[in-house]
Amino acid sequence: MITGLLTVDGYQVMAVATADEAQGQLAGKQARPQLVLMSGGSKAETQLVRQLFAANPQLRLINAAAEYPWRGLTDIPEPSRLHLPKPFALSILLAQIRVLLDAPTGR
């Protein structure tokens, strides 16, 4: 549902279930995502986000993990990251996506 709403708003969206699946879809591409919505802080997720952030310092990140989500990602500036623990209303998520994408990153 989120994918469809963002696509209608004009964003290019790639929806994947795991960091490994994302790596597979991004392999060989010069992708520079603007936003990553992650569900936790697994080693694979953290590694993927660090790789994407290195390629695009303007990357924004929303983490929906219930626990502290920034292990291994504390060097990503606060204006670029947001913790939005589940459960949340879809309207809140969409509003926060727009806040992040419109905010300066300080880099």
PDB file of C-alpha atoms in Angstrom:
ATOM      1  CA  MET A   1       0.000   0.000   0.000  1.00  0.00           C
ATOM      2  CA  ILE A   2       2.806   2.418   0.890  1.00  0.00           C
ATOM      3  CA  THR A   3       4.526   1.614  -2.397  1.00  0.00           C
ATOM      4  CA  GLY A   4       1.387   2.441  -4.368  1.00  0.00           C
ATOM      5  CA  LEU A   5       0.777   5.728  -2.565  1.00  0.00           C
ATOM      6  CA  LEU A   6       4.354   6.918  -3.035  1.00  0.00           C
ATOM      7  CA  THR A   7       4.311   5.874  -6.692  1.00  0.00           C
ATOM      8  CA  VAL A   8       1.130   7.899  -7.245  1.00  0.00           C
ATOM      9  CA  ASP A   9       2.900  10.877  -5.632  1.00  0.00           C
ATOM     10  CA  GLY A  10       5.623  10.574  -8.280  1.00  0.00           C
ATOM     11  CA  TYR A  11       8.303   8.706  -6.371  1.00  0.00           C
ATOM     12  CA  GLN A  12      10.139   5.754  -7.860  1.00  0.00           C
ATOM     13  CA  VAL A  13       9.728   2.947  -5.370  1.00  0.00           C
ATOM     14  CA  MET A  14      11.400  -0.403  -4.908  1.00  0.00           C
ATOM     15  CA  ALA A  15       9.780  -2.660  -2.329  1.00  0.00           C
ATOM     16  CA  VAL A  16      11.808  -5.568  -0.977  1.00  0.00           C
ATOM     17  CA  ALA A  17      11.378  -7.846   2.008  1.00  0.00           C
ATOM     18  CA  THR A  18      15.033  -8.239   2.988  1.00  0.00           C
ATOM     19  CA  ALA A  19      18.369  -6.492   2.661  1.00  0.00           C
ATOM     20  CA  ASP A  20      19.631  -9.429   0.585  1.00  0.00           C
ATOM     21  CA  GLU A  21      16.734  -8.982  -1.846  1.00  0.00           C
ATOM     22  CA  ALA A  22      17.549  -5.272  -2.106  1.00  0.00           C
ATOM     23  CA  GLN A  23      21.209  -6.070  -2.805  1.00  0.00           C
ATOM     24  CA  GLY A  24      20.087  -8.400  -5.594  1.00  0.00           C
ATOM     25  CA  GLN A  25      17.850  -5.793  -7.201  1.00  0.00           C
ATOM     26  CA  LEU A  26      20.490  -3.067  -6.901  1.00  0.00           C
ATOM     27  CA  ALA A  27      23.374  -5.203  -8.185  1.00  0.00           C
ATOM     28  CA  GLY A  28      25.068  -3.583 -11.165  1.00  0.00           C
ATOM     29  CA  LYS A  29      22.932  -0.439 -10.958  1.00  0.00           C
ATOM     30  CA  GLN A  30      23.967   3.075 -10.020  1.00  0.00           C
ATOM     31  CA  ALA A  31      20.960   3.445  -7.721  1.00  0.00           C
ATOM     32  CA  ARG A  32      20.916   6.408  -5.364  1.00  0.00           C
ATOM     33  CA  PRO A  33      17.773   6.038  -3.285  1.00  0.00           C
ATOM     34  CA  GLN A  34      16.497   9.105  -1.482  1.00  0.00           C
ATOM     35  CA  LEU A  35      14.771   7.172   1.287  1.00  0.00           C
ATOM     36  CA  VAL A  36      15.052   3.780   2.946  1.00  0.00           C
ATOM     37  CA  LEU A  37      12.332   2.416   5.198  1.00  0.00           C
ATOM     38  CA  MET A  38      13.810  -0.395   7.265  1.00  0.00           C
ATOM     39  CA  SER A  39      12.179  -2.675   9.786  1.00  0.00           C
ATOM     40  CA  GLY A  40      15.008  -3.264  12.219  1.00  0.00           C
ATOM     41  CA  GLY A  41      18.724  -3.225  12.595  1.00  0.00           C
ATOM     42  CA  SER A  42      20.020  -6.539  11.382  1.00  0.00           C
ATOM     43  CA  LYS A  43      23.637  -6.725  10.281  1.00  0.00           C
ATOM     44  CA  ALA A  44      22.515  -7.062   6.630  1.00  0.00           C
ATOM     45  CA  GLU A  45      20.181  -4.049   6.878  1.00  0.00           C
ATOM     46  CA  THR A  46      22.832  -1.932   8.569  1.00  0.00           C
ATOM     47  CA  GLN A  47      25.432  -2.886   5.971  1.00  0.00           C
ATOM     48  CA  LEU A  48      23.046  -2.046   3.110  1.00  0.00           C
ATOM     49  CA  VAL A  49      22.138   1.339   4.583  1.00  0.00           C
ATOM     50  CA  ARG A  50      25.808   2.213   5.157  1.00  0.00           C
ATOM     51  CA  GLN A  51      26.585   1.265   1.557  1.00  0.00           C
ATOM     52  CA  LEU A  52      23.686   3.359   0.216  1.00  0.00           C
ATOM     53  CA  PHE A  53      24.589   6.296   2.467  1.00  0.00           C
ATOM     54  CA  ALA A  54      28.204   6.203   1.266  1.00  0.00           C
ATOM     55  CA  ALA A  55      26.940   6.479  -2.316  1.00  0.00           C
ATOM     56  CA  ASN A  56      24.399   9.180  -1.444  1.00  0.00           C
ATOM     57  CA  PRO A  57      25.006  11.317   1.671  1.00  0.00           C
ATOM     58  CA  GLN A  58      21.561  12.870   1.111  1.00  0.00           C
ATOM     59  CA  LEU A  59      19.891   9.524   1.903  1.00  0.00           C
ATOM     60  CA  ARG A  60      17.027   9.651   4.407  1.00  0.00           C
ATOM     61  CA  LEU A  61      16.235   6.734   6.701  1.00  0.00           C
ATOM     62  CA  ILE A  62      13.136   5.670   8.609  1.00  0.00           C
ATOM     63  CA  ASN A  63      13.510   2.737  10.978  1.00  0.00           C
ATOM     64  CA  ALA A  64      10.329   1.065  12.233  1.00  0.00           C
ATOM     65  CA  ALA A  65      12.041  -1.155  14.815  1.00  0.00           C
ATOM     66  CA  ALA A  66      10.475  -1.203  18.266  1.00  0.00           C
ATOM     67  CA  GLU A  67      13.859  -1.113  20.027  1.00  0.00           C
ATOM     68  CA  TYR A  68      16.687   1.402  19.649  1.00  0.00           C
ATOM     69  CA  PRO A  69      17.315   1.295  15.905  1.00  0.00           C
ATOM     70  CA  TRP A  70      20.622   3.061  15.369  1.00  0.00           C
ATOM     71  CA  ARG A  71      23.250   0.486  16.333  1.00  0.00           C
ATOM     72  CA  GLY A  72      25.903   0.796  13.662  1.00  0.00           C
ATOM     73  CA  LEU A  73      24.213   3.831  12.107  1.00  0.00           C
ATOM     74  CA  THR A  74      24.836   6.586  14.655  1.00  0.00           C
ATOM     75  CA  ASP A  75      27.086   8.473  12.246  1.00  0.00           C
ATOM     76  CA  ILE A  76      24.100   9.201   9.987  1.00  0.00           C
ATOM     77  CA  PRO A  77      23.042  12.748  10.936  1.00  0.00           C
ATOM     78  CA  GLU A  78      19.857  13.113  12.982  1.00  0.00           C
ATOM     79  CA  PRO A  79      18.061  15.277  10.382  1.00  0.00           C
ATOM     80  CA  SER A  80      18.465  12.380   7.940  1.00  0.00           C
ATOM     81  CA  ARG A  81      17.035   9.665  10.150  1.00  0.00           C
ATOM     82  CA  LEU A  82      13.813   9.031  11.991  1.00  0.00           C
ATOM     83  CA  HIS A  83      12.673   6.341  14.401  1.00  0.00           C
ATOM     84  CA  LEU A  84       8.995   5.533  13.843  1.00  0.00           C
ATOM     85  CA  PRO A  85       8.264   2.372  15.834  1.00  0.00           C
ATOM     86  CA  LYS A  86       5.400   0.126  14.804  1.00  0.00           C
ATOM     87  CA  PRO A  87       2.469   0.314  15.046  1.00  0.00           C
ATOM     88  CA  PHE A  88       1.801   3.650  13.396  1.00  0.00           C
ATOM     89  CA  ALA A  89      -0.944   5.075  11.245  1.00  0.00           C
ATOM     90  CA  LEU A  90      -0.237   5.130   7.520  1.00  0.00           C
ATOM     91  CA  SER A  91      -0.971   8.858   7.472  1.00  0.00           C
ATOM     92  CA  ILE A  92       1.785   9.400  10.069  1.00  0.00           C
ATOM     93  CA  LEU A  93       4.276   7.441   7.960  1.00  0.00           C
ATOM     94  CA  LEU A  94       3.460   9.385   4.801  1.00  0.00           C
ATOM     95  CA  ALA A  95       3.713  12.706   6.663  1.00  0.00           C
ATOM     96  CA  GLN A  96       7.097  11.716   8.126  1.00  0.00           C
ATOM     97  CA  ILE A  97       8.382  10.648   4.709  1.00  0.00           C
ATOM     98  CA  ARG A  98       7.589  14.087   3.360  1.00  0.00           C
ATOM     99  CA  VAL A  99       9.184  15.781   6.385  1.00  0.00           C
ATOM    100  CA  LEU A 100      12.395  13.806   5.872  1.00  0.00           C
ATOM    101  CA  LEU A 101      12.548  14.333   2.124  1.00  0.00           C
ATOM    102  CA  ASP A 102      12.004  18.078   2.535  1.00  0.00           C
ATOM    103  CA  ALA A 103      14.459  18.545   5.425  1.00  0.00           C
ATOM    104  CA  PRO A 104      18.027  19.723   4.857  1.00  0.00           C
ATOM    105  CA  THR A 105      20.610  17.111   5.779  1.00  0.00           C
ATOM    106  CA  GLY A 106      23.333  19.441   6.968  1.00  0.00           C
ATOM    107  CA  ARG A 107      25.880  17.868   4.634  1.00  0.00           C
TER     108      ARG A 107
END
